[in-house]
XYZ file of C-alpha atoms in Angstrom:
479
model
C 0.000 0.000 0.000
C 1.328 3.482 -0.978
C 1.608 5.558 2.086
C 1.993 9.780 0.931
C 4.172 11.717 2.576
C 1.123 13.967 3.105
C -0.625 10.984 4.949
C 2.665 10.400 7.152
C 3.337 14.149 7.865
C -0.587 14.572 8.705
C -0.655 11.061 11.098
C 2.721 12.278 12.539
C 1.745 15.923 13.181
C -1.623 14.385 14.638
C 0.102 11.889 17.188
C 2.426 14.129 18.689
C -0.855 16.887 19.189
C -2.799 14.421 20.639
C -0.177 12.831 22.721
C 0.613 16.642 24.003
C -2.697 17.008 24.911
C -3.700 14.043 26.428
C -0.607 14.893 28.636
C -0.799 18.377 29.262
C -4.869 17.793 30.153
C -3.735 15.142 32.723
C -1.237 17.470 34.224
C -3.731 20.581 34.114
C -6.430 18.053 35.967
C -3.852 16.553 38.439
C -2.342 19.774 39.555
C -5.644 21.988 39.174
C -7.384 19.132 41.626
C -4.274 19.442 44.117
C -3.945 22.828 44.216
C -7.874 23.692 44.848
C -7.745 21.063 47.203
C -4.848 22.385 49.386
C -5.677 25.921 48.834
C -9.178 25.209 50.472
C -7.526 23.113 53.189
C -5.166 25.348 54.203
C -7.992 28.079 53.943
C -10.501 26.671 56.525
C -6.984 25.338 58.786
C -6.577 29.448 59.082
C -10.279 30.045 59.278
C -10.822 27.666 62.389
C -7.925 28.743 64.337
C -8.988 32.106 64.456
C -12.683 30.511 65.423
C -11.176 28.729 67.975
C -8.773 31.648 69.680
C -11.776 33.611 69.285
C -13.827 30.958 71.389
C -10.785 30.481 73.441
C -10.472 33.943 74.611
C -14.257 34.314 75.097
C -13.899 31.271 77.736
C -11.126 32.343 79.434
C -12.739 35.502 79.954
C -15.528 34.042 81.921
C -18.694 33.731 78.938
C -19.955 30.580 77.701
C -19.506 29.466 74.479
C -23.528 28.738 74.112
C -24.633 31.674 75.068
C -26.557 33.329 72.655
C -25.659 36.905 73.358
C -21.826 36.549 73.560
C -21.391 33.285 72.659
C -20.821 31.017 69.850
C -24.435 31.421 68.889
C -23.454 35.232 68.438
C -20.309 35.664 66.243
C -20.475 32.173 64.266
C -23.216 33.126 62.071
C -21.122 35.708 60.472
C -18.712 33.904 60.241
C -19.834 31.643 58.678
C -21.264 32.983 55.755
C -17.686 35.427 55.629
C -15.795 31.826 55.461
C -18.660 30.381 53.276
C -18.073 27.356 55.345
C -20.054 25.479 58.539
C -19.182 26.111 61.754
C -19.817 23.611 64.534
C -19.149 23.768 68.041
C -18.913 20.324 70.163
C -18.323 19.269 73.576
C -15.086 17.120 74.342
C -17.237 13.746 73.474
C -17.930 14.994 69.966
C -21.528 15.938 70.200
C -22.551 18.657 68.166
C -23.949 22.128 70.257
C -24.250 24.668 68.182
C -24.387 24.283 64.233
C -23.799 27.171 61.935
C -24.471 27.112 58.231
C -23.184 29.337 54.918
C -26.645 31.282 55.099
C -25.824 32.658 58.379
C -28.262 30.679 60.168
C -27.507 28.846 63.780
C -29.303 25.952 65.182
C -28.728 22.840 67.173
C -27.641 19.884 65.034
C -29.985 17.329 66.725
C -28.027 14.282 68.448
C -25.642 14.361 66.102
C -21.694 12.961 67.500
C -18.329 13.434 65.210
C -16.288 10.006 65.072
C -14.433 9.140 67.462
C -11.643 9.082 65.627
C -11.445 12.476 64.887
C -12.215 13.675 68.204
C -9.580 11.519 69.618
C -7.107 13.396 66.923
C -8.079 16.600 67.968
C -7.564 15.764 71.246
C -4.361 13.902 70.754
C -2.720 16.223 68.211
C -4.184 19.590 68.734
C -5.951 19.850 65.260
C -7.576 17.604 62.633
C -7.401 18.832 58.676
C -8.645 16.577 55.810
C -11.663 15.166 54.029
C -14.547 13.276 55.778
C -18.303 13.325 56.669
C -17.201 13.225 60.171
C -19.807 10.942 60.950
C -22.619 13.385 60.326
C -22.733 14.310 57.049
C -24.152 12.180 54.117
C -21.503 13.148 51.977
C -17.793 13.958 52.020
C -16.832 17.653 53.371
C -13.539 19.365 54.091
C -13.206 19.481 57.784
C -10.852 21.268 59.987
C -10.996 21.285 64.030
C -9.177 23.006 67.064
C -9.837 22.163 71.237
C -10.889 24.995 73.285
C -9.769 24.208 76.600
C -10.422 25.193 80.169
C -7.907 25.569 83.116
C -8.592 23.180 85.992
C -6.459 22.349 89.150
C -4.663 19.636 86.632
C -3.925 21.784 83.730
C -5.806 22.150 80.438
C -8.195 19.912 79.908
C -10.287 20.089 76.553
C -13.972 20.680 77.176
C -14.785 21.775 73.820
C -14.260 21.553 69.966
C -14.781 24.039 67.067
C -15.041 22.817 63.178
C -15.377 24.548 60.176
C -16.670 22.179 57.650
C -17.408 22.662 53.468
C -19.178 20.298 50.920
C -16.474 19.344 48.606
C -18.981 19.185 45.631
C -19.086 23.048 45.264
C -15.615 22.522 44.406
C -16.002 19.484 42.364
C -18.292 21.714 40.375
C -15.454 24.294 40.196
C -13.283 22.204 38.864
C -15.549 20.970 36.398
C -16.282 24.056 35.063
C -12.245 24.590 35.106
C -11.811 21.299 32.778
C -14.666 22.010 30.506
C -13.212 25.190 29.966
C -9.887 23.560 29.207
C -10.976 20.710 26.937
C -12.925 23.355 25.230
C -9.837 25.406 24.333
C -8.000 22.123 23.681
C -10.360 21.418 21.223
C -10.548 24.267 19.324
C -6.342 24.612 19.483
C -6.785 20.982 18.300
C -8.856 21.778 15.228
C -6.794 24.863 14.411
C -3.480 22.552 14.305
C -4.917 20.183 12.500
C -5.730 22.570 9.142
C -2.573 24.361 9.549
C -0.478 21.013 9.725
C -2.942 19.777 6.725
C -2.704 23.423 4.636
C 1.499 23.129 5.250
C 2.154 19.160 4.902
C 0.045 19.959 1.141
C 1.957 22.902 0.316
C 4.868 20.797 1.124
C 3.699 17.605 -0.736
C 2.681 19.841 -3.714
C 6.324 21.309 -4.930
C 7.550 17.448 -4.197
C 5.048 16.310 -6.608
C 5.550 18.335 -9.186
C 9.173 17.385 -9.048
C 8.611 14.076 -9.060
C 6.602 14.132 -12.169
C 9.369 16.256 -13.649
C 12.382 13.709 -12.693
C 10.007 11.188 -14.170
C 9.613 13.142 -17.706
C 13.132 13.689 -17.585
C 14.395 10.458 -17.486
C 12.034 9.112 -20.044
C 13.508 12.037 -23.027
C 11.960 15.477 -22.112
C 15.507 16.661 -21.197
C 14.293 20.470 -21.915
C 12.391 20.238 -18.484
C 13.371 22.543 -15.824
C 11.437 23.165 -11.913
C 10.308 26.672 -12.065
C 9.410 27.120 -8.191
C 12.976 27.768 -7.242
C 12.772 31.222 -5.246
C 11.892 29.268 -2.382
C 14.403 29.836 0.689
C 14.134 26.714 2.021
C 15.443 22.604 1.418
C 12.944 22.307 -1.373
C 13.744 25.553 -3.292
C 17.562 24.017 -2.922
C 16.095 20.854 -4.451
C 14.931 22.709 -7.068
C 17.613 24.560 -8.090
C 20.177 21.449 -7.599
C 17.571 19.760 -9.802
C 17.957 22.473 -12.160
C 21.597 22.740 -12.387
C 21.922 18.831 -12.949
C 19.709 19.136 -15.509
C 21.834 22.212 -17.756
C 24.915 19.496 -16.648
C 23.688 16.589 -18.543
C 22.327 18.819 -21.338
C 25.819 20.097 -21.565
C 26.941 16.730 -21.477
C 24.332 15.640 -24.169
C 25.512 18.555 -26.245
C 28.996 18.354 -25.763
C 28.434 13.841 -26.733
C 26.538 14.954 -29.974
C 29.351 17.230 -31.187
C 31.994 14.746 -29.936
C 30.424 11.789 -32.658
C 29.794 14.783 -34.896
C 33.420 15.844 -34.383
C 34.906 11.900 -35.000
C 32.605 11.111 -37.692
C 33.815 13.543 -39.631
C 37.569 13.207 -38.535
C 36.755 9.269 -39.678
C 34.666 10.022 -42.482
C 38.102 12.062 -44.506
C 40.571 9.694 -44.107
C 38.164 6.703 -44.849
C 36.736 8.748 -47.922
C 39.821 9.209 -49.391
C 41.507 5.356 -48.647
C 38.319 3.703 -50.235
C 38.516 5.895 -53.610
C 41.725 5.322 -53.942
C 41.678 1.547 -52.973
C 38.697 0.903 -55.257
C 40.742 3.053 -57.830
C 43.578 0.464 -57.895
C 41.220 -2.591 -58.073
C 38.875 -1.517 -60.630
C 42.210 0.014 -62.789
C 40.579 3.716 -62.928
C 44.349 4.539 -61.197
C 46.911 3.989 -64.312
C 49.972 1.671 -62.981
C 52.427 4.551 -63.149
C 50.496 6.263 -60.407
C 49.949 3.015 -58.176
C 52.812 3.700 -56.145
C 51.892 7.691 -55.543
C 47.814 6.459 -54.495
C 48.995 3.604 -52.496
C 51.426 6.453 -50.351
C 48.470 8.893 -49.483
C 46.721 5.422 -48.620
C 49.110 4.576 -46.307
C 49.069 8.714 -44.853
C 45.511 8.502 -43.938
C 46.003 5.204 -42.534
C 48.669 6.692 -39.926
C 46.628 9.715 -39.545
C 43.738 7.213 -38.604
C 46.243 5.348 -36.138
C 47.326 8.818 -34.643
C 43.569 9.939 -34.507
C 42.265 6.305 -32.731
C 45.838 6.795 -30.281
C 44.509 10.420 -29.359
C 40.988 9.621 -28.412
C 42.678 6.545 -26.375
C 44.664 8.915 -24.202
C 42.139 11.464 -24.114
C 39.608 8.860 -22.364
C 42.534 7.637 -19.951
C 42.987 11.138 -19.231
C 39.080 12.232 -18.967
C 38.356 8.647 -16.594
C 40.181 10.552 -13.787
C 39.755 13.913 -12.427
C 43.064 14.964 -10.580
C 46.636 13.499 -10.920
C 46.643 10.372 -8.166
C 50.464 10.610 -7.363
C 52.686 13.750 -8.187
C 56.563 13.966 -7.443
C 59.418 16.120 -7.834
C 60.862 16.461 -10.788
C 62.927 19.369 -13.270
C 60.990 20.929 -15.212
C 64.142 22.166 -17.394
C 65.273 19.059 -18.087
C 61.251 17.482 -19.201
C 61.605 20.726 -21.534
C 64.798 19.866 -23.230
C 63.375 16.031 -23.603
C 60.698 17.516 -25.541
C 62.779 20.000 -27.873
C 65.201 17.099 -28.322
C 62.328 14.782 -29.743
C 61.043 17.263 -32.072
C 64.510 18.337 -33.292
C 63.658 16.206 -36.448
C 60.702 18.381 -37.397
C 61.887 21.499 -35.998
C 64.777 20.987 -38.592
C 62.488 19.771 -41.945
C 60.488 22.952 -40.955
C 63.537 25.478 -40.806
C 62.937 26.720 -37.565
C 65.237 27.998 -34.814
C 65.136 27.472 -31.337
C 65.540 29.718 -28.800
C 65.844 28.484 -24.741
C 65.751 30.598 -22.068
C 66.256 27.946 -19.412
C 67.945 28.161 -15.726
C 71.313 26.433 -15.474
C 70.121 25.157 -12.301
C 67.574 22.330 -11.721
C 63.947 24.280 -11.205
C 62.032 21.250 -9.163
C 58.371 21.021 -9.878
C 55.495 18.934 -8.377
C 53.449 16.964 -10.738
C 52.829 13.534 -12.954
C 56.255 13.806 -15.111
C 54.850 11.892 -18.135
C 51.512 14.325 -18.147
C 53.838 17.435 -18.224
C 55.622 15.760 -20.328
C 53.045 15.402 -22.869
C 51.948 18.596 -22.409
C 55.655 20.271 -23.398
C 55.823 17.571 -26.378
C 52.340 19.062 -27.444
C 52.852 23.175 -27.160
C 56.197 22.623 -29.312
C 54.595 20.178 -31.646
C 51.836 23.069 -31.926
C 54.446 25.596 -31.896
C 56.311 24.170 -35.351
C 53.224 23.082 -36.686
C 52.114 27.026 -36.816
C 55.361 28.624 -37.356
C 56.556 30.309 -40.027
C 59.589 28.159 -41.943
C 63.136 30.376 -41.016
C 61.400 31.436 -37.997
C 62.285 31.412 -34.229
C 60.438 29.056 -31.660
C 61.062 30.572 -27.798
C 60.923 28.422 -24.562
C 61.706 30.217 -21.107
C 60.867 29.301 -17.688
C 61.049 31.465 -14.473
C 59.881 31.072 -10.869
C 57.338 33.744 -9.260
C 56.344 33.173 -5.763
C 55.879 29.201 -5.007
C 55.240 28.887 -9.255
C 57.164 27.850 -12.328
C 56.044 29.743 -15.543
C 56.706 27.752 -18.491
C 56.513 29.572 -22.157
C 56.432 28.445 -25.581
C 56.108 30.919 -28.268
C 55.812 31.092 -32.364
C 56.012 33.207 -35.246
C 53.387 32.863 -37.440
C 50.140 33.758 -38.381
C 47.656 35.799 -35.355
C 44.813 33.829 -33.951
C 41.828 35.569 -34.287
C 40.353 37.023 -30.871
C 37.178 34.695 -31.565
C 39.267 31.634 -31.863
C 41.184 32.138 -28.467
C 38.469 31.201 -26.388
C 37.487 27.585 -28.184
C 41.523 27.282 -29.156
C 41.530 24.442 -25.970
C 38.328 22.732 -27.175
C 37.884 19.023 -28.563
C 38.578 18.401 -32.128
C 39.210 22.055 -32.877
C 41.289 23.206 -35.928
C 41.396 26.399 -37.704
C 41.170 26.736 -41.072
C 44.662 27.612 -41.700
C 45.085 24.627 -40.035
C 42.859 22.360 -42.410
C 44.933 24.014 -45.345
C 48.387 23.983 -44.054
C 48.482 20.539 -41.745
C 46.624 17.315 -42.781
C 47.794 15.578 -40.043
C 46.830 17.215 -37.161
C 43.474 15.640 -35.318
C 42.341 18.821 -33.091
C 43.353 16.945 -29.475
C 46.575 17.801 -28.645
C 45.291 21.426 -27.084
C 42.431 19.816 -25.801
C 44.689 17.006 -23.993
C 47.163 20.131 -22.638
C 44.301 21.782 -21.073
C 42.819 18.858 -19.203
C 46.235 17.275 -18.391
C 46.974 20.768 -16.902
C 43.261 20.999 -14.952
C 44.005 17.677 -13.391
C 47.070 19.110 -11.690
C 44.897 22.372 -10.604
C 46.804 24.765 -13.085
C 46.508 27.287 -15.488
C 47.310 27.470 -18.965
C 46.921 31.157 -20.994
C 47.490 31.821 -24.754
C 47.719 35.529 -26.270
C 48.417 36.137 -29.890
C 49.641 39.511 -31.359
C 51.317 40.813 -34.457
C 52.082 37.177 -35.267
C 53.351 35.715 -32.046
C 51.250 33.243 -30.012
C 52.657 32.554 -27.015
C 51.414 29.952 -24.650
C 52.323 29.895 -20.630
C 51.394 27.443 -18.233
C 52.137 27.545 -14.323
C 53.607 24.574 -12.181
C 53.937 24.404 -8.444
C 57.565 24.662 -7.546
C 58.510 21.813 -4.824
C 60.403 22.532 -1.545
């Protein structure tokens, strides 16, 4: 079964709400319950004792405690419906004299004794606080008592008790009210985070959607396909504009594969062109025998230029399958240089060109993969004569600046056009003077400089003016 993430995000947001308040209402309840409870306690404990001193002071003053003018039957009436609690007044065996109820009313109780329990407490401890019907009420009451005592010849003796008393359902119906009022709100908060977490888990499912169904039309051809809701500032606008960017990568990549079999299909097609018409020419005898020798020589060009062209894209896929140089040493950079110049000599000489080194007499250490730098001083120069102008002078200097080695390699010969500087490092390029003047040159050996040169995280700049194009590249020195 296919579970959303809207259905998740919804049952998850709901869960932890509930769970919050089922546990907040039974902390509100539990503490609301104690704290009305002790409040009222400790309310009728401070009520009562200043009943009882009252009474106290009243007996030790010489009036009776039932007498209706100064007594009990006099103040407790008032008191009672201050306190909005009953007030009873009992002799020391716990039957009731004198009762006193919240409407200020004051009567006799009937034959009505407390428990003998809670007498004996009073008596024993001084005071009795809790909940109980005392043993007169029908239902459960908060109760509080204090003695009054009386001096005899043996000390105090307790001849009399005062209670204030209170129904405990008046505050059962408090509290009641209290938690209706809070599931109420808890309700309502309820329902209110219920549509927001619905309205946002939607608006977050939406954008997710939509990118699905793009991902899905992407990979199935419909590579033109971009997310448009990217000004979001938030994961999914990221998403979006990752999405985005991967996308203009592969159709780079699809661009830059289309030109690539465009680019070899044609390098291919020449060569191949040219072997067939001539081989067919020998076969079917179009080619007279005196000219045999002369067709089967430009077969056997194109075939090498096919071997050098198949060779290239070899080393340019070894090269491509790795992004930076795995292992790099020391090694002089003077003496790769002079390698190079001494392997060329043979076409440096058939081309009547001159070479001019600027090159340290001392031993300039480099880091870097010596058979990459290699090949990318064997390609410059090879460049370098290719282009150059026969009698002409071909410079190499290198110098140090700062922790780098700048290596140049210079021509005379014709100016590169400022529009063909910027593609001069790309795949399979060739200018036309090129086309004219070289046959055998395949458009990679640039193209192999620059990403031998990006694999070792360095720089390579050409500038061509009044003739001379001179290419520099940078090395990190060593030590």
């Amino acid at each position: 079964m296919k579970h959303s993430m809207f259905r998740r995000h919804f049952l998850l947001t709901a869960g932890m709400i509930l769970i919050s308040f089922f546990l907040l209402a039974v902390a509100f309840m539990t503490l609301s319950y104690r704290y009305m409870v002790q409040e009222r306690t400790q309310t009728m404990d401070e009520n009562v004792s200043y009943v009882a001193v009252l009474t106290q002071k009243l007996l030790d003053r010489g009036y009776s405690p039932t007498s209706e003018q100064e007594g009990f039957p006099f103040y407790s009436p008032a008191l009672s419906s201050i306190s909005q609690a009953n007030l009873l007044l009992c002799d020391e065996s716990g039957t009731v004299i004198r009762y006193a109820d919240c409407s200020g009313t004051c009567s006799s109780y009937g034959d009505k004794t407390i428990s003998s329990s809670i007498t004996t407490l009073v008596e024993q401890q001084g005071s009795y606080s809790g909940m109980s019907d005392l043993g007169i009420f029908p239902s459960v009451h908060f109760a509080s008592g204090r003695p009054i005592y009386i001096q005899t010849p043996d000390g105090p003796h307790m001849e009399f008790m005062v209670f204030m008393t209170a129904s405990a359902d008046d505050l059962m119906v408090l509290w009641r009210s209290l938690a209706t009022l809070f599931f109420f709100t808890a309700v309502v908060v309820f329902c209110i985070a219920f549509v927001s977490s619905s309205i946002f888990s939607l608006q977050q499912a939406k954008p997710l959607r939509e990118l699905t169904d793009i991902v899905r039309r992407f990979g199935m051809g419909e590579h033109d396909l971009r997310v448009t809701d990217c000004h979001r500032k938030d994961e999914l606008g990221e998403l979006a504009c990752t999405f985005n960017t991967m996308a203009d990568s592969l159709a780079s990549t699809e661009k830059d594969r289309r030109e690539f079999v465009a680019n070899i299909s044609h390098e291919l097609k020449t060569p191949l062109t040219t072997i067939s018409g001539f081989t067919s020419g020998i076969l079917d005898g179009t080619i007279p025998p005196e000219k045999v020798n002369d067709s089967l020589q430009v077969v056997a060009s194109e075939t090498a230029r096919l071997s050098r062209l198949v060779r290239r894209m070899l080393d340019m896929s070894a090269l491509q399958s790795r992004e930076t140089v795995n292992s790099q040493v020391e090694f002089d950079i003077c003496e790769t240089m002079v390698q190079a110049v001494i392997s060329l000599e043979g076409k440096i000489r058939s081309h009547r060109l001159d070479m001019d080194l600027h090159i340290p007499d001392k031993r300039t250490l480099v880091w870097g993969d010596p058979d990459g730098i290699t090949q990318v001083c064997y390609n410059l120069l090879d460049n370098a004569a290719k282009f150059a102008c026969p009698g002409s002078v071909i410079g190499v200097s290198i110098t140090t600046k700062g922790r780098k080695a700048y290596i140049s390699v210079k021509n005379q010969g014709e100016t590169i056009p400022p529009d063909e500087i910027g593609v001069i490092f790309d795949r399979f390029h060739k200018s036309d003077r090129s086309r004219s003047m070289d046959k055998e040159g395949v458009g990679l050996g640039l193209h192999i400089v620059k990403t031998i040169l990006n694999q070792h995280k360095e720089n390579i700049t050409v500038t061509s003016e009044n003739g001379v194009t001179e290419f520099i590249f940078t090395l990190a020195l060593a030590g």
